[in-house]
Backbone as CSV, one residue per row, in Angstrom:
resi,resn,N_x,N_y,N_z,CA_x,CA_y,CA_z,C_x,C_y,C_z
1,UNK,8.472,10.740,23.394,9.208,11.732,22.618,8.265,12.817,22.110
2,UNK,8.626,13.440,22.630,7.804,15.361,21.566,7.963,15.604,20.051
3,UNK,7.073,15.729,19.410,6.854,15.875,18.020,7.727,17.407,17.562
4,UNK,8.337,17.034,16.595,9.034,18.329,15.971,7.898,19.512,15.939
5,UNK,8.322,20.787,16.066,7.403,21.958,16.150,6.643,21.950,14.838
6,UNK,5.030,22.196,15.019,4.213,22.202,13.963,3.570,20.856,13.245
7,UNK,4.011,19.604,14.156,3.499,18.100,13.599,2.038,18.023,14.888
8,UNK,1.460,17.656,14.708,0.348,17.234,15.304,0.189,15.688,15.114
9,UNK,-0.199,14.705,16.211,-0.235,13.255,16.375,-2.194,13.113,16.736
10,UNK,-2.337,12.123,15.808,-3.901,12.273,15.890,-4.624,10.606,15.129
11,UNK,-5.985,10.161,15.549,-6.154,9.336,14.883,-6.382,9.213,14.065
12,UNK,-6.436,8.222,13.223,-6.665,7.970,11.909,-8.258,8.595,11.061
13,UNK,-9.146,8.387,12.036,-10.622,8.596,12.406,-10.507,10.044,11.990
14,UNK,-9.445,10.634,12.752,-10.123,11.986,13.041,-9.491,12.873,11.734
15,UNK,-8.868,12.243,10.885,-7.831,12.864,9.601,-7.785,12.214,8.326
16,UNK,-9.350,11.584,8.632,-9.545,9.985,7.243,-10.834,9.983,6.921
17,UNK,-10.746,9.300,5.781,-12.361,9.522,5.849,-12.743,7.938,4.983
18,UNK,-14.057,7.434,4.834,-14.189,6.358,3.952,-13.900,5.426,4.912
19,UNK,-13.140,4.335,5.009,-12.591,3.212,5.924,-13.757,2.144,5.178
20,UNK,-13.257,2.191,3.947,-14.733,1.662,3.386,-13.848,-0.359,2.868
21,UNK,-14.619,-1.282,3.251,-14.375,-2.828,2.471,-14.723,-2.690,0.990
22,UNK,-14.146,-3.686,0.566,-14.196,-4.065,-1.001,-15.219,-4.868,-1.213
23,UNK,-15.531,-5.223,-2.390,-16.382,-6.511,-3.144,-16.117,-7.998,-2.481
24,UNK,-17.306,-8.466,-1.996,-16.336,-9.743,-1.865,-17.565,-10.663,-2.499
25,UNK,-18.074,-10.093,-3.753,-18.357,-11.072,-4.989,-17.248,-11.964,-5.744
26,UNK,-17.749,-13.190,-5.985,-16.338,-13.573,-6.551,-16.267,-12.781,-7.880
27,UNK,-14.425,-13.306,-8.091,-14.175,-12.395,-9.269,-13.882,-13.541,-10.376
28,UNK,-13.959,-12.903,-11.781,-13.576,-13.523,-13.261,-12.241,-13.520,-13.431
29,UNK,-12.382,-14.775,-13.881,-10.794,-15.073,-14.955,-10.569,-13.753,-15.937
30,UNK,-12.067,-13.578,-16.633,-11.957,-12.485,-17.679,-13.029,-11.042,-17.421
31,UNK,-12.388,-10.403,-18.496,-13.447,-8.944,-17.918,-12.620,-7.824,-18.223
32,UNK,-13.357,-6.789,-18.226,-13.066,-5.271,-18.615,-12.454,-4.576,-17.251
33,UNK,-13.073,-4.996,-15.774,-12.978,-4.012,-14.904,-12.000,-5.044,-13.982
34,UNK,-10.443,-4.734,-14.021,-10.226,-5.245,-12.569,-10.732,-5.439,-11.085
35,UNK,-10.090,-6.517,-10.527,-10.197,-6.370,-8.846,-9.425,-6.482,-8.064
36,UNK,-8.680,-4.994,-7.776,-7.245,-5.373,-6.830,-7.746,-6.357,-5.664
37,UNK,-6.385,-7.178,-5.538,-6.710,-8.226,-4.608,-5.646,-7.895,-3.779
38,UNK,-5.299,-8.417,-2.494,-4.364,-8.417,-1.082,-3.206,-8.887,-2.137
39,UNK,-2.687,-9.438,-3.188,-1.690,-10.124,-3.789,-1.354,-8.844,-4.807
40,UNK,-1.813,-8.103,-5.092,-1.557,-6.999,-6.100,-1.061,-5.915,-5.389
41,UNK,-1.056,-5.566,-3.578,-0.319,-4.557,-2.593,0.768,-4.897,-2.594
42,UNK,2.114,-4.129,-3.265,3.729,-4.397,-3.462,4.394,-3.242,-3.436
43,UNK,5.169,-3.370,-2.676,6.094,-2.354,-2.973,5.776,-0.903,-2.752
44,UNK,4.663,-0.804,-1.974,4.066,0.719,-1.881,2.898,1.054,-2.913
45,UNK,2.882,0.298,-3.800,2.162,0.610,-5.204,1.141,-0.903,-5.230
46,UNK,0.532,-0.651,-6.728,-0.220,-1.713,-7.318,0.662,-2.681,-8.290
47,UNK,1.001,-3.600,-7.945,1.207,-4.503,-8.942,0.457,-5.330,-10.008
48,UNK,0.100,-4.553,-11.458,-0.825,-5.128,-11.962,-0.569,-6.321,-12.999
49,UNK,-0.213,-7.645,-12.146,-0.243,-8.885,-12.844,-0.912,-9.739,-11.937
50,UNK,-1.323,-10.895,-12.599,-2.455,-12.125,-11.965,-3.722,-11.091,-11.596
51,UNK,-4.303,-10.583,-12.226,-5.650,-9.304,-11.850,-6.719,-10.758,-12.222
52,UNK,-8.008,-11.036,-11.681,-9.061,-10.945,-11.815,-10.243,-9.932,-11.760
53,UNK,-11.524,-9.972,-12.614,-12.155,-9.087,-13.064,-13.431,-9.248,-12.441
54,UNK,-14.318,-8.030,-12.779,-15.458,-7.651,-12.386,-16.396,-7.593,-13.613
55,UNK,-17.702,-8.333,-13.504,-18.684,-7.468,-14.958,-19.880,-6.959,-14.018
56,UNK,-20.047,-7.281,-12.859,-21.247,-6.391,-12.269,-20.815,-5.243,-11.961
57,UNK,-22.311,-4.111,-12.519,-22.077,-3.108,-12.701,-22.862,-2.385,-11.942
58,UNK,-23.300,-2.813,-10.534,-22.889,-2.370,-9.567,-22.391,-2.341,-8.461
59,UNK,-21.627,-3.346,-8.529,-20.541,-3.536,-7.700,-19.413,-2.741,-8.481
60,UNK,-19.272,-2.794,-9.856,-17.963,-1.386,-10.143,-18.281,-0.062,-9.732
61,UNK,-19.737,0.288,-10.265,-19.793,1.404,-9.420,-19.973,1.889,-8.261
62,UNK,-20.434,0.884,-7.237,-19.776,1.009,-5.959,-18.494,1.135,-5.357
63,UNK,-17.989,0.773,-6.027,-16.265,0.108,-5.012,-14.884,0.563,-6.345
64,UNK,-15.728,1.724,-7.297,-14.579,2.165,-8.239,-13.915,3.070,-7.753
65,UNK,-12.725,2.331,-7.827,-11.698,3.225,-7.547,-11.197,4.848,-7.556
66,UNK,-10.859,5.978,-6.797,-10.541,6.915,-7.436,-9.109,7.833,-7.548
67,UNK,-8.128,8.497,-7.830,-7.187,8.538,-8.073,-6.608,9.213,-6.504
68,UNK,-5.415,8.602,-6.070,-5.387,8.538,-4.618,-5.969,8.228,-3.246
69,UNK,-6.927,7.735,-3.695,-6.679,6.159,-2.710,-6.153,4.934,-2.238
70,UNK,-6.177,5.226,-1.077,-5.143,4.001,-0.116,-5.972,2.948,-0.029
71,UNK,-5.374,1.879,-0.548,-5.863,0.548,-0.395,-4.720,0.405,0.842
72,UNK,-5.706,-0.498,1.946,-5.248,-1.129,3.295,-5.183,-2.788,2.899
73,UNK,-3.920,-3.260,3.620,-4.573,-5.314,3.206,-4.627,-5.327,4.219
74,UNK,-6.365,-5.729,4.925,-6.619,-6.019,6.204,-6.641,-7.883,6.705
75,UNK,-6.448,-8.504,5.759,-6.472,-9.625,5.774,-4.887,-10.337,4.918
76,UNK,-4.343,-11.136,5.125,-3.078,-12.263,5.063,-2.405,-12.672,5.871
77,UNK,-1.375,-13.119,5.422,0.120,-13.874,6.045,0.542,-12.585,7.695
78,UNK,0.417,-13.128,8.670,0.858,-12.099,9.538,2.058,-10.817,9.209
79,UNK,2.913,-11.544,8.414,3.561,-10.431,7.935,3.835,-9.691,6.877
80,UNK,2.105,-9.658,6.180,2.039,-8.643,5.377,0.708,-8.560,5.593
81,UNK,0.301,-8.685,6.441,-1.082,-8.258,6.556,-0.989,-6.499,6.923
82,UNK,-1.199,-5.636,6.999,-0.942,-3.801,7.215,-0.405,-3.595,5.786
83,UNK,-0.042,-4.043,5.029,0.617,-3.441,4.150,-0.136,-2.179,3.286
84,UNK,-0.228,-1.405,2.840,-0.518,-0.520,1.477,0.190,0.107,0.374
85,UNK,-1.391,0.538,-0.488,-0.647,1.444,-1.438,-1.655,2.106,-2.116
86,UNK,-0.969,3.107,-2.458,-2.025,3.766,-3.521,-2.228,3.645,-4.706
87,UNK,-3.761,3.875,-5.389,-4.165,4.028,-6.586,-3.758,5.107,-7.290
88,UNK,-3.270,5.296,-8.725,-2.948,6.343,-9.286,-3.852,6.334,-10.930
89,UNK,-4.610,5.606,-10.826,-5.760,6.162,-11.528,-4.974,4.810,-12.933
90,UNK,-4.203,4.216,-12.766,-3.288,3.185,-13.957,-4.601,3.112,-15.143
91,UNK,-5.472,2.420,-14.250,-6.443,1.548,-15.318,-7.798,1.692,-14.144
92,UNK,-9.071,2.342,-14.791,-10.298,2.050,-13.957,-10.446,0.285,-13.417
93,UNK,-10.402,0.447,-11.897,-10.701,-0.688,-10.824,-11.192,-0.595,-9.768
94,UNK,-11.782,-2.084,-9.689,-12.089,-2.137,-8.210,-11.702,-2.567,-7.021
95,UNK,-11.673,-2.794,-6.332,-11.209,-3.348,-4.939,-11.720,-4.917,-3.964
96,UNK,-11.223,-5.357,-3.724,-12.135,-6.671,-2.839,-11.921,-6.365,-2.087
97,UNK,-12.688,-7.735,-1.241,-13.269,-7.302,0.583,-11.818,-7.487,1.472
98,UNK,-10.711,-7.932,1.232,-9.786,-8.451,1.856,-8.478,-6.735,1.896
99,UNK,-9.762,-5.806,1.333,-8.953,-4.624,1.292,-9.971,-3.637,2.028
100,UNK,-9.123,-2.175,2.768,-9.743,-1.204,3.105,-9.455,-0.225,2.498
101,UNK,-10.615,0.279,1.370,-10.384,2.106,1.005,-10.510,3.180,2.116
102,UNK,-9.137,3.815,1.921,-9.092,4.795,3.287,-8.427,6.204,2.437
103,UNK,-8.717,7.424,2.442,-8.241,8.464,1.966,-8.237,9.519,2.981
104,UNK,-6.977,10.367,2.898,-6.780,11.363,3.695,-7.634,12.623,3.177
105,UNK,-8.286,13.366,4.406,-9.241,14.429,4.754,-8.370,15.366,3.520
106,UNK,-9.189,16.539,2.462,-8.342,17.251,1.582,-8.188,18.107,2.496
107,UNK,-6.409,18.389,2.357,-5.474,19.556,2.860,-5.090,19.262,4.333
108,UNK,-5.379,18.215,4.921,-5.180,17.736,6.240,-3.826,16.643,6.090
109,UNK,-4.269,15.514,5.481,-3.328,14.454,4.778,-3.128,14.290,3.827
110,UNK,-2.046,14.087,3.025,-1.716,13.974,1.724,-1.748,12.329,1.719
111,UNK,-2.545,12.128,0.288,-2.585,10.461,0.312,-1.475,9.966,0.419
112,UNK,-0.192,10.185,-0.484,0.562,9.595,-0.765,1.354,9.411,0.810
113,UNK,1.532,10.327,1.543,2.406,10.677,2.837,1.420,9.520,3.870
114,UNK,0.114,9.604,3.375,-0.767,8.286,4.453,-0.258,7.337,4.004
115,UNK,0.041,6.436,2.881,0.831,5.290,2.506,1.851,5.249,3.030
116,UNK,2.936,6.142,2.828,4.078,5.499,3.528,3.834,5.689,4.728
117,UNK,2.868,6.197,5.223,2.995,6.473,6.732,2.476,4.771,7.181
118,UNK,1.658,4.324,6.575,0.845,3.374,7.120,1.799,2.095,6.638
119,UNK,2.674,2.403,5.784,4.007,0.930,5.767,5.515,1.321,6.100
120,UNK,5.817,2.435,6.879,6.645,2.585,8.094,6.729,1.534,8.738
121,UNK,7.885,0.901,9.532,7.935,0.122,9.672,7.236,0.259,11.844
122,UNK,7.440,1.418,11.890,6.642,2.137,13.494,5.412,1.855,13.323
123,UNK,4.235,1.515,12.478,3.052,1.374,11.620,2.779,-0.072,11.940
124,UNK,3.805,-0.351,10.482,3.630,-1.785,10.661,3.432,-2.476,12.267
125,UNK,4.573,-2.141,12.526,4.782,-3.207,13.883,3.704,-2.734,15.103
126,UNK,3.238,-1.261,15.217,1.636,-1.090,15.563,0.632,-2.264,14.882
127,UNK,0.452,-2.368,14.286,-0.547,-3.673,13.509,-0.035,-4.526,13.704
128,UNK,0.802,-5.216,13.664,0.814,-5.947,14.512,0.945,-6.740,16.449
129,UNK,0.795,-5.509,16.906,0.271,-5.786,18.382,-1.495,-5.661,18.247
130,UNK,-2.131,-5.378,17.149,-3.038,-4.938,17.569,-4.109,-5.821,16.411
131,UNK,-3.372,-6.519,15.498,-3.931,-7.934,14.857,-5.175,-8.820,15.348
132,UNK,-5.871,-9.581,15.077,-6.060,-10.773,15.368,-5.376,-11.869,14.759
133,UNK,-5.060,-13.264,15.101,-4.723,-14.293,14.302,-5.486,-15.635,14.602
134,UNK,-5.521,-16.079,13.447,-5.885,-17.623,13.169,-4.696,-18.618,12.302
135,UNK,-5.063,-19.491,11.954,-3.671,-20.266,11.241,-3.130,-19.784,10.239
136,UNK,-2.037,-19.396,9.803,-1.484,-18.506,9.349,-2.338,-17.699,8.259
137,UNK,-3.145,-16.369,9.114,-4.111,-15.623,8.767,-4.379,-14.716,9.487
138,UNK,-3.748,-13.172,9.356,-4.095,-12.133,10.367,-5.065,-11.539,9.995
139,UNK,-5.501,-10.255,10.915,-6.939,-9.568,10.157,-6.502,-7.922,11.261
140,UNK,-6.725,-6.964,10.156,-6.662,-5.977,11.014,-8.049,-5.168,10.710
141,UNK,-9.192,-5.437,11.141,-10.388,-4.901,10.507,-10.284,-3.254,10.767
142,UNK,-11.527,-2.372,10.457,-11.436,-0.620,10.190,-11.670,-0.356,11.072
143,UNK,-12.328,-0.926,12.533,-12.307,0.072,13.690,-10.715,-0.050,14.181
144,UNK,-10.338,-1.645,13.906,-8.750,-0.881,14.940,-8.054,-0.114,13.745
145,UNK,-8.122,-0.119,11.963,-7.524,0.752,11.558,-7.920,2.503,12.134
146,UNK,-9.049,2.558,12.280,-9.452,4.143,12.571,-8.449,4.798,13.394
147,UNK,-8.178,3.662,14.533,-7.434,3.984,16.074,-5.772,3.907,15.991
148,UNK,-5.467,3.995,14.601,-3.784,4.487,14.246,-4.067,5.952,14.655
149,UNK,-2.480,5.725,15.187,-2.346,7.215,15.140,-1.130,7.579,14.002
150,UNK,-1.656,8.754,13.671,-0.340,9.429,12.429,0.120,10.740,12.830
151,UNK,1.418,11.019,12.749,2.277,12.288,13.098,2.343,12.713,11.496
152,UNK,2.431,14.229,11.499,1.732,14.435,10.587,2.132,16.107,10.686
153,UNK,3.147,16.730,9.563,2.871,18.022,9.741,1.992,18.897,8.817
154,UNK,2.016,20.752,8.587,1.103,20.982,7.620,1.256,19.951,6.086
155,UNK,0.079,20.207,5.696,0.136,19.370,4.141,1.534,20.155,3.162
156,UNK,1.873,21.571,3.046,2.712,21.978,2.472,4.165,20.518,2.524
157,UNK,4.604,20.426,3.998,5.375,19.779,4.045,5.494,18.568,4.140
158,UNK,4.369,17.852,4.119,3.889,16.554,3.832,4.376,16.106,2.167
159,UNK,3.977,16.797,1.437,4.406,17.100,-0.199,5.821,17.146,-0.111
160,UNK,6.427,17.767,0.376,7.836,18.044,0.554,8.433,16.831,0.964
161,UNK,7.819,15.894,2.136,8.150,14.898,2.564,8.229,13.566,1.418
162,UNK,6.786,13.768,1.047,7.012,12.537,0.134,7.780,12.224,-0.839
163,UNK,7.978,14.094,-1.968,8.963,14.317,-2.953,9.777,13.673,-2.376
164,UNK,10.922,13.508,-1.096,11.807,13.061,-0.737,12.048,11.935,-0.739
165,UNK,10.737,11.006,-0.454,11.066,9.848,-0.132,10.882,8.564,-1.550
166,UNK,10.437,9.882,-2.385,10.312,9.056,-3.858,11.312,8.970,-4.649
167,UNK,12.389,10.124,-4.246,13.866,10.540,-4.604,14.448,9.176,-4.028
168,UNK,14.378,9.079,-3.060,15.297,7.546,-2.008,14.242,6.082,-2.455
169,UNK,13.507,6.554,-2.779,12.645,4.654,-3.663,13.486,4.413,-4.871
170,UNK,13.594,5.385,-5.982,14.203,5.460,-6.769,15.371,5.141,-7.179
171,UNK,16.252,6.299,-6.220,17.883,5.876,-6.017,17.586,4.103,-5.770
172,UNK,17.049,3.393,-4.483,16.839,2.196,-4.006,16.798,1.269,-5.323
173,UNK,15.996,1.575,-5.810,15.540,0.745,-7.007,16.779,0.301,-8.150
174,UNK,17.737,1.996,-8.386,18.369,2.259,-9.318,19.637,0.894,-9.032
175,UNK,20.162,0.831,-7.410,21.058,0.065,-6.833,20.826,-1.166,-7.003
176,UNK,19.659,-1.383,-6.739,18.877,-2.607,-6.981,19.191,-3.512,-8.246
177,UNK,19.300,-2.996,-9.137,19.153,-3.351,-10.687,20.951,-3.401,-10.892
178,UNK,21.915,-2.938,-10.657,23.414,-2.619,-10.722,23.274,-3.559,-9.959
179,UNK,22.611,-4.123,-8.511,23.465,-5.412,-7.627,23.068,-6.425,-8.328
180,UNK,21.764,-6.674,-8.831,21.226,-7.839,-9.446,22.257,-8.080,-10.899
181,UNK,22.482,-7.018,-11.459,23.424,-7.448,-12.804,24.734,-7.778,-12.266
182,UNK,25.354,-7.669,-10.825,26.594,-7.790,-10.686,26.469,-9.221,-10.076
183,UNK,25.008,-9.458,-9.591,25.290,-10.647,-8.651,25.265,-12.134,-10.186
184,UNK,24.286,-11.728,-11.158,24.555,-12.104,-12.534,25.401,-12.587,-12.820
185,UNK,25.991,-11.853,-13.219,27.953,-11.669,-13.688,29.096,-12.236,-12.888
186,UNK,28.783,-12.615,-11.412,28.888,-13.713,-10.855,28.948,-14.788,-10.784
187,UNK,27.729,-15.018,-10.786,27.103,-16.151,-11.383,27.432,-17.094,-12.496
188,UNK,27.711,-16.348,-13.349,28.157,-16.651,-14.920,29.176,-16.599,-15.062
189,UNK,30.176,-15.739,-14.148,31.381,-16.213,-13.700,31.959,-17.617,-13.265
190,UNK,31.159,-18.049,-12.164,31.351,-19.291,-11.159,30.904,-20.585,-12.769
191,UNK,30.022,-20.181,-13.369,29.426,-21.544,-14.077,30.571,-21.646,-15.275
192,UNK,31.490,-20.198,-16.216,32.492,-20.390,-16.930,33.454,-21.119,-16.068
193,UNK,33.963,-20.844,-15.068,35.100,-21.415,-14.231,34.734,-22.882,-14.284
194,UNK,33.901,-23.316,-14.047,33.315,-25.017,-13.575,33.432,-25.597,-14.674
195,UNK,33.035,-24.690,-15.996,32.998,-25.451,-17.449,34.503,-25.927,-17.870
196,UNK,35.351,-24.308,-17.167,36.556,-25.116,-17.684,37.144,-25.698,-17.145
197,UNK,36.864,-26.097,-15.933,37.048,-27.110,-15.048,37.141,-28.764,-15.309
């Protein structure tokens, strides 16, 4: 298929920069400096609960985080191993080895538009033909990440793109919360009926 006029298809390599691993010092129960782990990539974003910490200080300042960067999970469960998301600066952190920092070239890729690009589900299922596996344990290390390819138009409309697709997470979310209270109310339906049963 031919790319809409003005998208260019290219590797990851050639529109990325960094492809950098995490810490893979162990981490603390306690501590000042998080360490996103492969279990904290959700939903497009960071999920910051169950965090372990960092006190070496230079390993934080190596591997500290900076605001729009794509964390990659190059390592888990075959089917969430590709997953990402970006950093938005929440709380100064760091990263472990079971992750890849990858950021789009400035004015080439927009970070946020490389995230969803890279958990598309056309993405995903690229990573997985192109995996390794062991017992339930995939690995997608940074040379085969380099060798994604991303469609990709100017950055103007990349911005434009994402605004859009944060509009439709949202709405998603909003439905989300109305089915869960209805499926509730259900629920509590079926258990009054039984009581007076």
């Amino acid at each position: 298929l031919s790319l809409p006029k003005g998208w260019e298809e290219k590797k990851l390599v050639e529109v990325c920069e960094g492809f950098q691993y995490g810490s893979s010092s162990k981490s603390m129960i306690e501590g000042e400096t998080p360490v996103l782990r492969m279990g904290n990539i959700q939903n497009f974003g960071i999920n910051w609960l169950k965090l372990k910490f960092s006190v070496n200080e230079n390993e934080i300042k190596k591997y500290l985080l900076k605001y729009g960067d794509v964390l990659f999970n190059r390592t888990n469960s075959p089917e969430l191993v590709g997953k990402s998301a970006i950093y938005k600066n929440e709380m100064p952190a760091i990263f472990a080895g079971y992750l890849i920092r990858v950021r789009g070239k400035e004015g080439i890729i927009d970070n946020r538009y490389l995230n969803f690009y890279l958990n598309c589900s056309k993405t995903r299922e690229y990573g997985y033909s192109v995996m390794s596996s062991s017992v339930n344990q995939a690995n997608i290390n940074a040379s085969k990440l380099k060798d994604y390819k991303i469609q990709f138009p100017e950055i103007t409309q990349q911005i434009k793109l994402v605004k859009g697709l944060n509009q439709l997470l949202t709405e998603l979310e909003r439905i989300n919360v109305i089915n869960s209270k209805k499926l509730q109310n259900i629920d509590d339906l079926k258990m009054s009926l039984l009581q007076k049963a």
